[in-house]
mmCIF file of C-alpha atoms and ligand atoms in Angstrom:
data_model
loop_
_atom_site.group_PDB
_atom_site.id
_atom_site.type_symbol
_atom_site.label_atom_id
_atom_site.label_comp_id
_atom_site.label_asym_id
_atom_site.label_seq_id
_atom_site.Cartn_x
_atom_site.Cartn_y
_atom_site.Cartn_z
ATOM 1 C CA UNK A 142 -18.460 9.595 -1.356
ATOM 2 C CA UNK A 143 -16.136 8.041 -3.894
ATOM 3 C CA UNK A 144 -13.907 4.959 -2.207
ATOM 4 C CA UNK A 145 -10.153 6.068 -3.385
ATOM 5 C CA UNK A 146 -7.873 3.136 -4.046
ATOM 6 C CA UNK A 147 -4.095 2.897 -3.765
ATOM 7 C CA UNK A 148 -1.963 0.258 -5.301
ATOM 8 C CA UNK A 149 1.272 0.390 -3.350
ATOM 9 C CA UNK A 150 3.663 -1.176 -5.074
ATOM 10 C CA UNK A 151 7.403 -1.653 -6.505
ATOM 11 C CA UNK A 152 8.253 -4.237 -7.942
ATOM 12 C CA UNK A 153 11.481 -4.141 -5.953
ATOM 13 C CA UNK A 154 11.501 -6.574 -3.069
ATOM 14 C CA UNK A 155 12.024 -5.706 1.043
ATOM 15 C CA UNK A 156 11.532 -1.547 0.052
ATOM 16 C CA UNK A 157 9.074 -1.497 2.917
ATOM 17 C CA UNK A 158 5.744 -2.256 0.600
ATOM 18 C CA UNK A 159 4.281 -4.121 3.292
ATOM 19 C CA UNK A 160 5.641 -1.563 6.315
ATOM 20 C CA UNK A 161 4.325 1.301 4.793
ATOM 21 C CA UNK A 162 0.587 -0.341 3.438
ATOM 22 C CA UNK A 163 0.034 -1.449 7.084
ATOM 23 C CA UNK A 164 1.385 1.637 9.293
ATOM 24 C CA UNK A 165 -0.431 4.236 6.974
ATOM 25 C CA UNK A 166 -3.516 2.134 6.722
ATOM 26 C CA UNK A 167 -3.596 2.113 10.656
ATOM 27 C CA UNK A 168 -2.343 6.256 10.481
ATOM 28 C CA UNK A 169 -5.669 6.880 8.368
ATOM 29 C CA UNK A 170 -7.778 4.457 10.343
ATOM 30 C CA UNK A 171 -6.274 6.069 13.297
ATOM 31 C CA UNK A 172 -7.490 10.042 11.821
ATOM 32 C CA UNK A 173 -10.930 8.629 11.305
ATOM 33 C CA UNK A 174 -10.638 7.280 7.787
ATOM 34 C CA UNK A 175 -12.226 3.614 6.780
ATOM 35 C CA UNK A 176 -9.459 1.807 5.493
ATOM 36 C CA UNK A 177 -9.526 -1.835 3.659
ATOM 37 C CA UNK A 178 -6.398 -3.243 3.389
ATOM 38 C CA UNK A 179 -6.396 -5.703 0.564
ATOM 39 C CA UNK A 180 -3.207 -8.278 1.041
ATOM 40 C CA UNK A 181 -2.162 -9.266 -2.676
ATOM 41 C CA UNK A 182 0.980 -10.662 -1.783
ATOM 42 C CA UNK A 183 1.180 -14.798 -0.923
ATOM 43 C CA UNK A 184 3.568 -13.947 1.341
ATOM 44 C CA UNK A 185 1.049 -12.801 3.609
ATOM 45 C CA UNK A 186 2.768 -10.116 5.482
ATOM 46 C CA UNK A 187 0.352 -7.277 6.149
ATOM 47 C CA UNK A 188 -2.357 -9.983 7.091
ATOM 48 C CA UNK A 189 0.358 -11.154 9.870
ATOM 49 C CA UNK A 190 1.451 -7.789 10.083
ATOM 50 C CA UNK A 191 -2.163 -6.721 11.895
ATOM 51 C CA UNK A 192 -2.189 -9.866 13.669
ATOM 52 C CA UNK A 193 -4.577 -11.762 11.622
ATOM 53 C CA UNK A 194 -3.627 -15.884 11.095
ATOM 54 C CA UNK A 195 -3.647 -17.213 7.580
ATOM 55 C CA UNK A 196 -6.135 -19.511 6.850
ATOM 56 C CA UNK A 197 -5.761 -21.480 3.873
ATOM 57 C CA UNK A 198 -8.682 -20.246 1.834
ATOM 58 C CA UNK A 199 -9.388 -17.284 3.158
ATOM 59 C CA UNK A 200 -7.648 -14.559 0.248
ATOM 60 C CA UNK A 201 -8.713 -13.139 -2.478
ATOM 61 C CA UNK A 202 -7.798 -16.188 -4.937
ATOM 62 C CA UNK A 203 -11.662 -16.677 -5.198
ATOM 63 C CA UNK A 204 -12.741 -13.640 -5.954
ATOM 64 C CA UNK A 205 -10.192 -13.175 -8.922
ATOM 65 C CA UNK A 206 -11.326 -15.929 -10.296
ATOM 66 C CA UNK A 207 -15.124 -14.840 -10.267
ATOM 67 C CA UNK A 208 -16.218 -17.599 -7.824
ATOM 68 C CA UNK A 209 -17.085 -15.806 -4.839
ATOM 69 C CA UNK A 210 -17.839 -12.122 -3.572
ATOM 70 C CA UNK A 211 -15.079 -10.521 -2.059
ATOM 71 C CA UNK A 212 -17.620 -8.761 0.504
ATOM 72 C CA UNK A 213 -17.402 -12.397 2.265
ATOM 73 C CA UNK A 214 -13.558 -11.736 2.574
ATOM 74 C CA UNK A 215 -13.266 -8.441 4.577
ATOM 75 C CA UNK A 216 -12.346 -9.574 8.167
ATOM 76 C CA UNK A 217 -12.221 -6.848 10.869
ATOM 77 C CA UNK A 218 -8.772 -6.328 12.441
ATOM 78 C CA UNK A 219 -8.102 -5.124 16.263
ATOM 79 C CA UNK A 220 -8.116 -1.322 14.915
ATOM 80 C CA UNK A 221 -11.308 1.141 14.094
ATOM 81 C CA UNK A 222 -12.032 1.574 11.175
ATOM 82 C CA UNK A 223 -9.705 -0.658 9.605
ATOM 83 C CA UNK A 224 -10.282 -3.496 7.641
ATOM 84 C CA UNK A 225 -8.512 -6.349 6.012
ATOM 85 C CA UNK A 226 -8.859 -8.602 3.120
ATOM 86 C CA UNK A 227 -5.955 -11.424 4.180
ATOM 87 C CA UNK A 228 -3.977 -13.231 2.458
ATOM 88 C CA UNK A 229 -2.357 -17.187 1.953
ATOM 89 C CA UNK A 230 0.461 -19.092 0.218
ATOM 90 C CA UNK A 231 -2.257 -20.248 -1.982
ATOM 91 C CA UNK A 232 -3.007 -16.753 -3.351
ATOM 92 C CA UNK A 233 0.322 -17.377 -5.496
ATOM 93 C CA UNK A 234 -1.431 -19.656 -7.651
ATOM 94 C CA UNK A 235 -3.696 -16.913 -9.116
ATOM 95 C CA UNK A 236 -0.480 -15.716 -11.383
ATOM 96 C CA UNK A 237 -1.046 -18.630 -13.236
ATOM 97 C CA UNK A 238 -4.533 -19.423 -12.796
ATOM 98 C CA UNK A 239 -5.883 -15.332 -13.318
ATOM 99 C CA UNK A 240 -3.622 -15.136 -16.645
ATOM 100 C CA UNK A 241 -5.657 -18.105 -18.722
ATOM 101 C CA UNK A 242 -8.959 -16.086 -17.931
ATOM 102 C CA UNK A 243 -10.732 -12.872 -20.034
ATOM 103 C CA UNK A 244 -9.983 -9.606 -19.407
ATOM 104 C CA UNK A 245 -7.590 -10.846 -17.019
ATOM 105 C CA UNK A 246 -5.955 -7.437 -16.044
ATOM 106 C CA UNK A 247 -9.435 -6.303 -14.753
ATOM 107 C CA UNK A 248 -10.253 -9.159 -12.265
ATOM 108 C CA UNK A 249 -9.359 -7.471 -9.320
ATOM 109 C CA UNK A 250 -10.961 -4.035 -10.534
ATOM 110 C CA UNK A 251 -14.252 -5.600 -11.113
ATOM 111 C CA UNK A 252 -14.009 -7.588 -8.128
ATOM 112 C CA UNK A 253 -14.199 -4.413 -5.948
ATOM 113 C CA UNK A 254 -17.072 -2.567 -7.841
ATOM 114 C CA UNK A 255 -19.424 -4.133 -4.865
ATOM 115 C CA UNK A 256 -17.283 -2.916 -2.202
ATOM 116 C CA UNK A 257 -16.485 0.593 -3.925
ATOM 117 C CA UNK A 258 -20.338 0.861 -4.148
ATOM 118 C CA UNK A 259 -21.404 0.075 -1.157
ATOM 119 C CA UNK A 260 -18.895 -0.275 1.616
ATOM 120 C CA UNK A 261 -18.471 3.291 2.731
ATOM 121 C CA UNK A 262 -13.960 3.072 2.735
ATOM 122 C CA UNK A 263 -12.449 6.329 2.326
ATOM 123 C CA UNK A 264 -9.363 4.314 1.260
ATOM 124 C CA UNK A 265 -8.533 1.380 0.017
ATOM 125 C CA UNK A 266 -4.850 0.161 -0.076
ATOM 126 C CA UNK A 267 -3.895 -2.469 -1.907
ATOM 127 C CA UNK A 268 -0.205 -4.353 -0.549
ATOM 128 C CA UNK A 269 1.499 -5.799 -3.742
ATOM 129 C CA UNK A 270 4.040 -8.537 -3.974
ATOM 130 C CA UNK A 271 7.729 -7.722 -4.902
ATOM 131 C CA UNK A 272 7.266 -8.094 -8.943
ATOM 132 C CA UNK A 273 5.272 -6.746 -12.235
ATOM 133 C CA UNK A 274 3.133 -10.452 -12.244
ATOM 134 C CA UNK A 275 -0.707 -10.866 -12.634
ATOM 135 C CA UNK A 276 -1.243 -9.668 -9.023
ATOM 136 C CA UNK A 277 0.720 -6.376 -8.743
ATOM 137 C CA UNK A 278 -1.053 -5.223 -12.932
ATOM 138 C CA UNK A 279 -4.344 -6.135 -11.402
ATOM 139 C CA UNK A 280 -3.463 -3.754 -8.310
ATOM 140 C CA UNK A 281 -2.184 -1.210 -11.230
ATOM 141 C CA UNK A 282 -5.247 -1.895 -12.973
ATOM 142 C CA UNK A 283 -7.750 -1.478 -10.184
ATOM 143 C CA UNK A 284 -6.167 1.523 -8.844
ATOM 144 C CA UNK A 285 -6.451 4.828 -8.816
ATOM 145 C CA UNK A 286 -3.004 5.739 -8.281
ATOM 146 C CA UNK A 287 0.583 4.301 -7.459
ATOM 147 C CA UNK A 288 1.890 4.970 -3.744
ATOM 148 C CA UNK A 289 5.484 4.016 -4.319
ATOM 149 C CA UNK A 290 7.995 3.066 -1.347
ATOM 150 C CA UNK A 291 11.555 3.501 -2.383
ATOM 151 C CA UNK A 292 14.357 2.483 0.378
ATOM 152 C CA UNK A 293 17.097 4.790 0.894
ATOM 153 C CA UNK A 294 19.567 2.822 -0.539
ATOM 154 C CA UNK A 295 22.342 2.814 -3.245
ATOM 155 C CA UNK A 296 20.353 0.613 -5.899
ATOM 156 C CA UNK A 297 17.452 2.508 -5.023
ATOM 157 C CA UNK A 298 16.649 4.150 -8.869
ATOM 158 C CA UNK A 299 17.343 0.751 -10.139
ATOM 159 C CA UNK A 300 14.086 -0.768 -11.889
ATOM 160 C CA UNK A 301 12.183 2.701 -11.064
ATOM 161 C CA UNK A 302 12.359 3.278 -15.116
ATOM 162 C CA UNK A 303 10.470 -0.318 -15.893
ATOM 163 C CA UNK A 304 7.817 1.289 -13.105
ATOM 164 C CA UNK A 305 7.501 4.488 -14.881
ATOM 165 C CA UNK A 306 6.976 2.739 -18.569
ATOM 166 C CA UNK A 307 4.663 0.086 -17.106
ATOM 167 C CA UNK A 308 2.345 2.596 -15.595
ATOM 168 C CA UNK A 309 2.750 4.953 -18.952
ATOM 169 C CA UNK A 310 1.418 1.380 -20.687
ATOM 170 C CA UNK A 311 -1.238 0.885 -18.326
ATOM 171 C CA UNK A 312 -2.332 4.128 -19.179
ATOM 172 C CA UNK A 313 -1.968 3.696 -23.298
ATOM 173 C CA UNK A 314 -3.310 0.541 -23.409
ATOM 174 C CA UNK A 315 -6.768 1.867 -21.902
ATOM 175 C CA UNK A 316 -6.345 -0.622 -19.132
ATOM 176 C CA UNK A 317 -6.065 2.255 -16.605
ATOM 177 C CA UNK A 318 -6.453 5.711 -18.497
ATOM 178 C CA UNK A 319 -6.517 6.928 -15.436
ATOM 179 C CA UNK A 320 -3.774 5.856 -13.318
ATOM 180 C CA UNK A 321 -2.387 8.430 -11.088
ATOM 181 C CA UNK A 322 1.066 8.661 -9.282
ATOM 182 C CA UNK A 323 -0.470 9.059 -5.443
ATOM 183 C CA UNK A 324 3.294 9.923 -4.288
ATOM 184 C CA UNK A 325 6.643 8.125 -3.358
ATOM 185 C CA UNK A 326 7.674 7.702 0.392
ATOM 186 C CA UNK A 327 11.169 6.919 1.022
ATOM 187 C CA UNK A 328 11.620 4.503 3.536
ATOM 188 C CA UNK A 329 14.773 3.139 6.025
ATOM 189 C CA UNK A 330 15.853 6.747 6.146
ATOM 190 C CA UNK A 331 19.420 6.938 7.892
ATOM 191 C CA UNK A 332 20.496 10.445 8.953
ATOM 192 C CA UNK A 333 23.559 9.355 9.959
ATOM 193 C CA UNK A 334 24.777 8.552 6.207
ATOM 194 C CA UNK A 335 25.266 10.940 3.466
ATOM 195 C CA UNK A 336 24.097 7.906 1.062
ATOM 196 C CA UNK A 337 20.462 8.560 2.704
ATOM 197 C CA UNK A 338 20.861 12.354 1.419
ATOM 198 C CA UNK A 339 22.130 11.147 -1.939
ATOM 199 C CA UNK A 340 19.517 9.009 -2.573
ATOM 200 C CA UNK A 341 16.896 11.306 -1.318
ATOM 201 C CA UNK A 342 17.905 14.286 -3.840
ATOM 202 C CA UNK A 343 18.266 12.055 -6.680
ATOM 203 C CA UNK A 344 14.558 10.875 -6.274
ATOM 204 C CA UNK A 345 13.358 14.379 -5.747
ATOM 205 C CA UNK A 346 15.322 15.149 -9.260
ATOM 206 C CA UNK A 347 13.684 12.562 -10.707
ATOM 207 C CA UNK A 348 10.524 12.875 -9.108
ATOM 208 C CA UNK A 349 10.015 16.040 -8.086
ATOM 209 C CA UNK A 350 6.540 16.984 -6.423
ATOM 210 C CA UNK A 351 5.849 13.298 -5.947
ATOM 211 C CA UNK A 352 8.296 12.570 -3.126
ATOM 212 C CA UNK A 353 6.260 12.629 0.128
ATOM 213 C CA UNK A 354 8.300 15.594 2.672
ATOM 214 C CA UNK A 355 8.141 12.921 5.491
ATOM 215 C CA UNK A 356 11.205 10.745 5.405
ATOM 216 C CA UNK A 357 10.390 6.897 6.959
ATOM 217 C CA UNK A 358 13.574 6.630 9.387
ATOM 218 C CA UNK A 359 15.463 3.562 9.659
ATOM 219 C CA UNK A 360 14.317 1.573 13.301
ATOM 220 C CA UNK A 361 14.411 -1.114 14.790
ATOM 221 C CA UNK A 362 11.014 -0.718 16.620
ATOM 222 C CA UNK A 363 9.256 -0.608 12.790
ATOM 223 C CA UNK A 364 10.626 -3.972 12.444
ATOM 224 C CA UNK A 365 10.206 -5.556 15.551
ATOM 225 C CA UNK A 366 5.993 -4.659 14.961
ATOM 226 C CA UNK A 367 4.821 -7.190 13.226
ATOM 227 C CA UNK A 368 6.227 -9.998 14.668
ATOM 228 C CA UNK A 369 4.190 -9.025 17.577
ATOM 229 C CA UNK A 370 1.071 -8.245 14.857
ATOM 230 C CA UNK A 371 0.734 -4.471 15.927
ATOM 231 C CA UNK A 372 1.367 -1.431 13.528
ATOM 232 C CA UNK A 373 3.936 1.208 15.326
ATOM 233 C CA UNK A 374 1.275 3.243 16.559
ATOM 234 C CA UNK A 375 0.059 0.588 18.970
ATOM 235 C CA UNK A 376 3.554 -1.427 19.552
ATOM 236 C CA UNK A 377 5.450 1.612 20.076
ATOM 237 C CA UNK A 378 2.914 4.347 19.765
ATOM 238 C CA UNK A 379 5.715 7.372 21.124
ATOM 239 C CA UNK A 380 8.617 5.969 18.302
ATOM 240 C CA UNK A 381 10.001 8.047 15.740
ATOM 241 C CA UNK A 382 8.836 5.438 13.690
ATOM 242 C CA UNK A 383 4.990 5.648 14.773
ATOM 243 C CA UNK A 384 5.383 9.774 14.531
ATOM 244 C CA UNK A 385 7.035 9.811 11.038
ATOM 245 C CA UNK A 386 4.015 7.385 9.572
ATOM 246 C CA UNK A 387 1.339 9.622 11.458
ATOM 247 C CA UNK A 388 3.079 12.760 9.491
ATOM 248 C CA UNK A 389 2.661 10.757 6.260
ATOM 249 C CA UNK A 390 -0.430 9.939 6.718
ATOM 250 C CA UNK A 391 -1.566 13.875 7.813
ATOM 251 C CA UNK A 392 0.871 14.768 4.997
ATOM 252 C CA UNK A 393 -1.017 12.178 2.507
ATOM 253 C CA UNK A 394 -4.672 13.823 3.357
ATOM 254 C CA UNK A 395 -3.167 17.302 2.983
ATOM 255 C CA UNK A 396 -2.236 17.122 -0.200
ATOM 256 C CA UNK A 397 -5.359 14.736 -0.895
ATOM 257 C CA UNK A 398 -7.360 17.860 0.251
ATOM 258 C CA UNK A 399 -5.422 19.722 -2.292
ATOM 259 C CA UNK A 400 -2.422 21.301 0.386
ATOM 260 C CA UNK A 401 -5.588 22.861 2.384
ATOM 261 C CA UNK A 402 -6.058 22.023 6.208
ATOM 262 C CA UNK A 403 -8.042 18.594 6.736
ATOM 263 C CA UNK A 404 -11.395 18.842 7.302
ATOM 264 C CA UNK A 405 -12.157 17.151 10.283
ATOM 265 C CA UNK A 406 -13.330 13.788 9.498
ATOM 266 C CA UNK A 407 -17.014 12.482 9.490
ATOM 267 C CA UNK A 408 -16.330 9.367 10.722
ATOM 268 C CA UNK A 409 -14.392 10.379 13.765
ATOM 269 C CA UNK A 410 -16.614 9.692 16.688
ATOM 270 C CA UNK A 411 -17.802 6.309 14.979
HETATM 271 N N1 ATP B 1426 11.687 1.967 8.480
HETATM 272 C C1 ATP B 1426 12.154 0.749 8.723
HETATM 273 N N2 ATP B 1426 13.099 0.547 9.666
HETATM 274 C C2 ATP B 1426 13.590 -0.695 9.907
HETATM 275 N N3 ATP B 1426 13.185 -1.804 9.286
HETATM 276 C C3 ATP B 1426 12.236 -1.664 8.340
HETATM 277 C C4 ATP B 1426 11.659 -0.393 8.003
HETATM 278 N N4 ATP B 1426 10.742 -0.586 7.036
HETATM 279 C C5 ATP B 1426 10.747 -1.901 6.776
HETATM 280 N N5 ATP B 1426 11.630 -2.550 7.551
HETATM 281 C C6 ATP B 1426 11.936 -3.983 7.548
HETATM 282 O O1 ATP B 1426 12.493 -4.309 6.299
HETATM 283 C C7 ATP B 1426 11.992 -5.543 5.830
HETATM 284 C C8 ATP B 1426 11.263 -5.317 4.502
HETATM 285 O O2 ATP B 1426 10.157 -4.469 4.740
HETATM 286 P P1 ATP B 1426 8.748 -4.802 4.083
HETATM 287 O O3 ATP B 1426 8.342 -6.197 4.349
HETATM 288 O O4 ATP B 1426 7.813 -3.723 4.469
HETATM 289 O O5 ATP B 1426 9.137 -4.630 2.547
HETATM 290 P P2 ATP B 1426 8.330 -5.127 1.279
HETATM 291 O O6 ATP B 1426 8.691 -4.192 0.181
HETATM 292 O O7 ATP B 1426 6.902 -5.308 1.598
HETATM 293 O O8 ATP B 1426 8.997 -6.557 1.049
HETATM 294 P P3 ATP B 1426 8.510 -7.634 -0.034
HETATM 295 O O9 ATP B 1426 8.999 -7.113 -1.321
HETATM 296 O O10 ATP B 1426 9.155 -8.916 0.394
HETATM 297 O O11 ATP B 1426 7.017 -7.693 0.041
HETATM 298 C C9 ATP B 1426 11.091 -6.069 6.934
HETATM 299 O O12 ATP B 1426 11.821 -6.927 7.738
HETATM 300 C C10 ATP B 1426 10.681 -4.817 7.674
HETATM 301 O O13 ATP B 1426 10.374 -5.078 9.033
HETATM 302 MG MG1 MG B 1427 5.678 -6.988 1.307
#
């Protein structure tokens, strides 16, 4: 079984990177996937997000540097099946500290070969911070594909075209050959407002097939979660919030499983 893992990232700050990373991690977990959530942002929101305390030490700062094994870093969090790697203000410190190094774009990719080999994740999704630094091209660099957020908003499109070439470079460069687009989930969806709409068409002219059907909804419930360190689906489990990220994540496996029904998991009764 081949570990599948998702960078999600834009380098645009408060899309709903975090929101989305934790809520469809816990969606998967939730549908009998493994899940490890790896926390590469300092800011340390999806590691506070699943109600795990920052420790100083305890991120993956180590392990890019090739001083530790990142196996020792996987923490179990208060869902099945899903797993986190946290993170800590000190984690910022690897932009610098990661960029003086070899191969420096590969640290977090070889980092993971013991946990892609061994581990037995389904998925592993990878929170970025809000910019292009060391941390979000070793996410790019280690992944197999891009899971993009966009927010529903007017300067939505703005900085999508430095995505696009970035990944095309990845790609030339031979960094990541292979780097796919997983799909783009619009978040902080507002029916009541035609700029919602507008927004939403002028992705899916850009983007076409990419755009995820499910549409995140602006709520207050989705933000009120992690102060209280629960995903939607346990904080407010009958929310339009909690039912639009269990639709992305069946709508995510469905088209993982090529548009066919999902096979019902192995892992389920585990
Ligand atoms: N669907 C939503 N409805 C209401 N609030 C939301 C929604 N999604 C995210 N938020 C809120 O918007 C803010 C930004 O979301 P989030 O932290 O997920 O974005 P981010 O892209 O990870 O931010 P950063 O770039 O700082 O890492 C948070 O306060 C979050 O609770
Ligand atoms: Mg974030």
């Amino acid at each position: 079984m081949k570990t599948h893992v998702i960078a999600v990232a834009n380098q645009k700050g408060g899309v709903g990177k975090t929101t989305t990373t934790v809520n469809l991690s816990a969606c998967l977990a939730e549908r009998g996937r493994r899940v490890l959530l790896i926390d590469m942002d300092a800011q340390a929101n999806a590691t506070s997000g699943l109600g795990i305390d920052k420790q100083e030490g305890r991120s993956l700062y180590p392990v890019l540097l090739g001083e530790a094994d990142p196996r020792e870093f996987v923490l179990s969090t208060a869902h099945k099946r899903l797993d986190l790697i946290p993170a800590e203000v000190n984690l910022a410190g690897a932009e610098i500290e990661v960029a003086r190094l070899d191969r420096y774009l590969h640290r977090l990719s070889e980092a993971l070969q013991p946990l892609l080999a061994e581990a037995g994740y389904d998925y592993i999704l990878i929170d970025c911070p809000p910019s292009l630094g060391i941390l979000t091209m070793n996410a790019l660099t280690a992944a197999d594909a891009l899971l993009m957020p966009i927010q529903c908003e007017y300067y939505a499109l703005e900085g999508l075209s430095v995505m696009s070439k970035l990944i095309q470079q990845l790609r030339d460069s031979g960094a990541n050959p292979g780097l796919g687009i997983e799909g783009i989930v619009m978040t902080m969806y507002d029916m009541r407002t035609n700029l919602s709409q507008q927004v939403v068409q002028q992705v899916l002219q850009h983007f076409g097939e990419s755009v995820y059907e499910t549409l995140i909804p602006r709520g207050v419930r989705i933000s009120e979660a992690p102060s209280h360190g629960q995903p939607i689906i346990t904080y407010d489990p009958h929310c339009t919030g909690a039912t639009a990220y269990r639709e992305l994540a069946r709508e995510f496996l469905a088209r993982r499983n090529g548009g066919k029904q999902e096979q019902p998991p192995d892992t389920a009764e585990s």
